Tab-separated table of C-alpha atoms in Angstrom:
chain	number	residue	atom	x	y	z
A	1	MET	CA	48.400	111.864	165.001
A	2	LEU	CA	50.162	114.814	166.311
A	3	ALA	CA	47.018	117.068	167.631
A	4	PRO	CA	46.523	114.958	170.354
A	5	SER	CA	49.872	115.240	171.595
A	6	LEU	CA	50.073	119.247	171.552
A	7	GLY	CA	48.564	120.036	174.919
A	8	ALA	CA	46.622	118.593	177.767
A	9	GLY	CA	43.153	119.883	176.692
A	10	PRO	CA	40.989	119.455	173.404
A	11	VAL	CA	42.940	120.469	170.222
A	12	GLY	CA	40.898	120.993	166.855
A	13	PHE	CA	42.614	119.557	163.653
A	14	THR	CA	41.308	120.642	160.110
A	15	ASN	CA	42.943	118.513	157.133
A	16	LEU	CA	42.556	120.760	153.988
A	17	ALA	CA	45.390	118.811	152.005
A	18	VAL	CA	44.281	117.509	148.499
A	19	SER	CA	45.929	114.337	146.597
A	20	GLY	CA	48.302	115.616	143.916
A	21	ALA	CA	48.020	119.705	145.202
A	22	GLN	CA	50.664	121.568	143.918
A	23	THR	CA	51.931	125.224	145.451
A	24	ARG	CA	49.489	126.943	142.968
A	25	ASP	CA	46.794	124.928	145.012
A	26	VAL	CA	47.774	125.647	148.637
A	27	LEU	CA	48.248	129.444	147.723
A	28	GLU	CA	44.714	130.038	146.029
A	29	ARG	CA	42.320	127.404	147.439
A	30	GLN	CA	43.841	125.849	150.548
A	31	LEU	CA	45.200	129.064	152.177
A	32	PRO	CA	42.012	131.098	152.494
A	33	ALA	CA	40.032	128.376	154.207
A	34	ALA	CA	43.060	127.466	156.492
A	35	LEU	CA	43.314	131.648	157.338
A	36	ALA	CA	39.457	131.788	157.882
A	37	LEU	CA	40.093	128.918	160.682
A	38	ARG	CA	42.422	131.539	162.572
A	39	PRO	CA	44.948	128.510	163.125
A	40	ASP	CA	47.844	128.262	166.094
A	41	LEU	CA	49.912	126.155	164.103
A	42	VAL	CA	49.604	125.708	160.254
A	43	SER	CA	51.639	122.907	158.239
A	44	VAL	CA	52.850	123.695	154.780
A	45	VAL	CA	54.251	120.494	153.295
A	46	VAL	CA	54.052	120.841	149.604
A	47	GLY	CA	56.676	121.036	146.651
A	48	VAL	CA	56.864	117.257	145.251
A	49	ASN	CA	53.736	117.588	142.966
A	50	ASP	CA	55.244	120.792	141.494
A	51	THR	CA	58.547	118.893	140.075
A	52	LEU	CA	56.418	116.120	138.483
A	53	ARG	CA	55.180	118.740	136.055
A	54	ARG	CA	56.067	119.880	133.021
A	55	THR	CA	55.362	123.718	134.128
A	56	PHE	CA	57.680	123.215	137.014
A	57	ASP	CA	59.432	127.087	137.547
A	58	ILE	CA	61.484	127.105	140.698
A	59	ARG	CA	60.789	130.985	140.475
A	60	ASP	CA	57.094	130.726	140.840
A	61	VAL	CA	57.282	127.947	143.228
A	62	ALA	CA	59.274	130.278	145.775
A	63	ALA	CA	57.199	132.798	145.100
A	64	ARG	CA	53.841	131.039	145.921
A	65	LEU	CA	55.297	129.506	149.208
A	66	ASP	CA	56.689	132.908	150.681
A	67	ARG	CA	53.141	134.320	150.246
A	68	VAL	CA	51.854	131.244	151.745
A	69	TYR	CA	54.125	131.546	154.786
A	70	ALA	CA	54.057	135.060	154.981
A	71	ALA	CA	50.020	135.028	155.208
A	72	CYS	CA	50.033	132.088	158.101
A	73	ALA	CA	52.844	133.905	159.765
A	74	GLY	CA	51.085	137.460	159.664
A	75	GLN	CA	48.324	135.965	161.347
A	76	GLY	CA	50.572	134.692	164.298
A	77	ALA	CA	50.296	130.876	163.568
A	78	VAL	CA	52.987	128.696	163.884
A	79	LEU	CA	54.493	127.297	160.573
A	80	LEU	CA	55.612	123.571	160.624
A	81	THR	CA	57.577	122.606	157.143
A	82	ALA	CA	59.635	119.994	155.784
A	83	CYS	CA	61.805	119.350	152.995
A	84	LEU	CA	61.325	116.155	150.970
A	85	PRO	CA	62.852	113.336	149.666
A	86	ASP	CA	63.796	112.973	145.866
A	87	PRO	CA	61.115	111.318	143.792
A	88	GLY	CA	62.847	109.993	141.404
A	89	ALA	CA	64.974	108.296	143.777
A	90	MET	CA	61.909	107.087	145.635
A	91	LEU	CA	60.127	106.013	142.223
A	92	GLY	CA	63.328	103.852	141.473
A	93	LEU	CA	63.635	105.669	138.309
A	94	PRO	CA	67.013	105.044	136.114
A	95	GLY	CA	70.117	107.516	136.614
A	96	PRO	CA	69.111	109.899	133.220
A	97	LEU	CA	65.268	110.295	134.299
A	98	ALA	CA	65.843	110.522	138.317
A	99	ARG	CA	68.857	113.240	138.342
A	100	PRO	CA	66.555	116.145	136.950
A	101	LEU	CA	63.778	115.445	139.271
A	102	ALA	CA	66.675	115.287	142.060
A	103	ARG	CA	67.604	118.483	141.350
A	104	ARG	CA	64.130	120.015	141.221
A	105	GLN	CA	63.715	118.407	144.510
A	106	ARG	CA	66.701	119.791	145.942
A	107	ALA	CA	65.906	123.464	144.432
A	108	VAL	CA	62.556	123.125	146.355
A	109	ASN	CA	64.058	122.035	149.599
A	110	THR	CA	66.587	124.758	149.271
A	111	VAL	CA	63.871	127.397	148.892
A	112	VAL	CA	61.806	125.574	152.018
A	113	HIS	CA	64.931	126.248	153.938
A	114	ALA	CA	65.450	129.388	153.384
A	115	LEU	CA	62.477	130.759	153.587
A	116	SER	CA	61.319	128.599	156.844
A	117	ASP	CA	64.229	130.484	158.607
A	118	GLN	CA	63.041	133.759	157.280
A	119	TYR	CA	59.512	133.206	158.895
A	120	GLY	CA	60.759	131.700	161.919
A	121	ALA	CA	59.000	127.864	161.199
A	122	VAL	CA	59.452	124.746	163.117
A	123	HIS	CA	61.171	123.247	159.801
A	124	LEU	CA	61.956	119.260	159.786
A	125	HIS	CA	64.484	118.069	157.690
A	126	ALA	CA	62.604	114.838	156.450
A	127	CYS	CA	64.526	114.370	153.198
A	128	GLU	CA	67.201	112.328	154.589
A	129	GLY	CA	67.330	109.275	156.922
A	130	ASP	CA	67.187	105.579	157.380
A	131	TRP	CA	63.507	105.554	157.436
A	132	ILE	CA	62.981	107.191	154.129
A	133	GLY	CA	64.836	103.936	152.505
A	134	ASP	CA	62.241	101.714	154.687
A	135	ARG	CA	59.501	100.285	152.057
A	136	ALA	CA	57.210	99.955	155.220
A	137	MET	CA	57.189	103.420	155.800
A	138	TRP	CA	55.415	104.277	152.487
A	139	SER	CA	52.185	104.008	150.520
A	140	ALA	CA	52.170	101.617	147.351
A	141	ASP	CA	52.902	104.909	145.475
A	142	ARG	CA	56.128	105.358	146.776
A	143	LEU	CA	55.624	109.158	147.149
A	144	HIS	CA	53.148	109.362	150.002
A	145	PRO	CA	53.817	108.297	153.267
A	146	GLY	CA	51.738	105.315	154.744
A	147	GLU	CA	50.644	105.071	158.415
A	148	PRO	CA	54.142	104.276	159.698
A	149	GLY	CA	55.310	107.165	157.754
A	150	HIS	CA	52.917	109.701	159.361
A	151	ARG	CA	53.799	108.325	162.316
A	152	GLN	CA	57.307	109.061	161.702
A	153	LEU	CA	56.629	112.382	161.061
A	154	ALA	CA	54.594	113.013	163.631
A	155	VAL	CA	56.727	111.672	166.435
A	156	ARG	CA	59.827	113.933	164.448
A	157	PHE	CA	57.633	117.289	164.599
A	158	HIS	CA	56.284	116.483	168.228
A	159	ALA	CA	59.879	116.512	169.407
A	160	LEU	CA	60.677	119.780	167.636
A	161	LEU	CA	57.499	121.339	168.947
A	162	ALA	CA	58.390	120.407	172.592
A	163	GLU	CA	62.152	121.566	171.819
A	164	HIS	CA	60.237	125.050	171.311
A	165	GLY	CA	58.090	124.962	174.429
A	166	LEU	CA	55.124	124.402	171.908
A	167	ALA	CA	53.926	120.594	172.794
A	168	ALA	CA	52.818	119.591	176.279
A	169	GLY	CA	51.480	116.124	175.723
A	170	PRO	CA	52.789	113.017	175.283
A	171	ALA	CA	54.690	111.841	171.985
A	172	PRO	CA	52.527	109.949	169.694
A	173	SER	CA	53.079	106.291	169.279
A	174	PRO	CA	55.385	105.632	166.064
A	175	GLU	CA	53.530	102.078	166.005
A	176	PRO	CA	50.677	101.638	163.920
A	177	GLY	CA	47.245	101.602	164.940
A	178	SER	CA	45.632	99.203	161.852
A	179	PRO	CA	47.161	96.363	159.624
A	180	ALA	CA	49.527	97.455	156.645
A	181	PRO	CA	47.794	97.255	153.567
A	182	THR	CA	47.991	93.659	151.937
A	183	ARG	CA	49.982	93.278	148.645
A	184	TRP	CA	46.563	92.661	147.078
A	185	ALA	CA	45.251	95.895	148.542
A	186	SER	CA	48.370	97.667	146.946
A	187	LEU	CA	48.422	95.916	143.833
A	188	ARG	CA	44.638	97.103	143.425
A	189	TRP	CA	45.542	100.851	144.200
A	190	LEU	CA	48.272	100.539	141.813
A	191	ALA	CA	45.944	98.937	138.848
A	192	THR	CA	43.302	101.849	139.496
A	193	ALA	CA	44.133	105.128	140.970
A	194	GLY	CA	48.034	104.006	140.009
A	195	THR	CA	47.116	103.505	136.465
A	196	GLY	CA	45.356	106.836	136.172
A	197	TRP	CA	48.585	108.928	137.709
A	198	VAL	CA	50.946	107.479	135.522
A	199	ALA	CA	48.578	108.315	132.486
A	200	ARG	CA	48.574	111.747	133.631
A	201	ARG	CA	52.328	111.990	134.183
A	202	CYS	CA	52.669	110.144	130.303
A	203	THR	CA	50.843	113.127	128.695
A	204	ASP	CA	52.110	115.855	131.014
A	205	LEU	CA	55.685	115.037	132.608
A	206	LEU	CA	57.358	112.257	130.164
A	207	PRO	CA	57.882	114.060	127.187
A	208	GLN	CA	60.149	116.833	128.981
A	209	LEU	CA	61.697	114.467	131.091
A	210	LEU	CA	62.591	112.325	128.391
A	211	SER	CA	64.329	115.533	126.877
A	212	LEU	CA	65.496	116.270	130.120
A	213	ALA	CA	67.414	112.927	130.163
A	214	ALA	CA	68.813	113.038	126.909
A	215	GLY	CA	70.213	116.205	128.080
A	216	GLU	CA	71.674	114.366	130.940
A	217	LEU	CA	73.217	111.817	128.944
A	218	CYS	CA	74.853	114.236	126.253
A	219	HIS	CA	76.543	115.878	129.282
A	220	HIS	CA	77.555	112.866	131.062
A	221	ALA	CA	79.065	111.724	127.693
A	222	ARG	CA	80.991	115.074	127.587
A	223	GLY	CA	82.049	115.427	131.226
A	224	THR	CA	79.948	118.127	131.470
A	225	GLY	CA	77.174	117.211	134.151
A	226	VAL	CA	78.365	119.410	136.632
A	227	ARG	CA	77.077	122.454	134.299
A	228	LEU	CA	73.486	121.248	135.249
A	229	ASP	CA	73.900	121.388	138.613
A	230	LEU	CA	75.473	125.131	138.356
A	231	ARG	CA	72.464	125.640	136.449
A	232	ALA	CA	70.012	124.755	139.151
A	233	SER	CA	71.661	126.458	141.763
A	234	ALA	CA	71.971	129.710	139.848
A	235	ALA	CA	67.861	129.591	139.242
A	236	VAL	CA	67.413	128.984	142.601
A	237	SER	CA	69.567	131.819	143.935
A	238	ALA	CA	67.524	134.308	141.186
A	239	ALA	CA	64.254	132.732	142.841
A	240	LEU	CA	65.300	133.668	146.296
A	241	ALA	CA	67.136	137.154	145.217
A	242	ALA	CA	63.373	137.970	143.170
A	243	LEU	CA	62.110	137.535	147.051
A	244	SER	CA	63.950	139.821	148.321
A	245	THR	CA	63.514	142.331	145.773
A	246	GLY	CA	59.667	141.842	145.870
A	247	GLU	CA	59.629	141.282	142.461
A	248	ARG	CA	56.483	139.188	141.600
A	249	ARG	CA	56.163	136.571	138.024
A	250	PRO	CA	52.838	136.399	136.842
A	251	GLY	CA	52.634	132.438	136.637
A	252	ALA	CA	53.102	132.792	140.680
A	253	THR	CA	49.994	135.270	141.391
């Protein structure tokens, strides 16, 4: 959607994204393939899937993103990045389940903000706005944009690129080019692919998330919930500090 709007001449586009990819997948699999193409622009929008795993560690996420951004910028590519909405809120989870995921996503967004500034990325603040709450913008899983949502992202990225003198063509159309999926199609997806996703998260994330939710309830009862926020903020600060000192963790290689 965005590629034809970047310039008057032909623009090549390669999509290396894979559903369910985490920062490790981007670093180990997608980055080498992207660098081999010698791209002028690279979109690196990732992080939500990391927050939905029991292995989530903001220091590992930060270290991987730092390596990805550095490699792309080092090759002269313009980086496109975005901070993303809270998955717990998008899924409509109850507060005790949603708040731990919200802290994780805020942590990822803070790291993305910091690294985007460091590497001069064209950054889209996509975690807020009226469009986030519009169900028509999202696919059946409520985590990935549908065509209208992708078009909104393309329009907003185009505006930012134009401000930087990097988009000479007209803005993409925000209007969908195909009909929205029917309710039956959405239900069929939820009953097939959606069921598999839920099953995987039940064996991976859910046990840990229930434990985190129990902690939320205990802190709420004692009026000490702010401690969880402070702990998460301290973890982000430590993750960014580790990058500035060149410290690497085994899980981030």
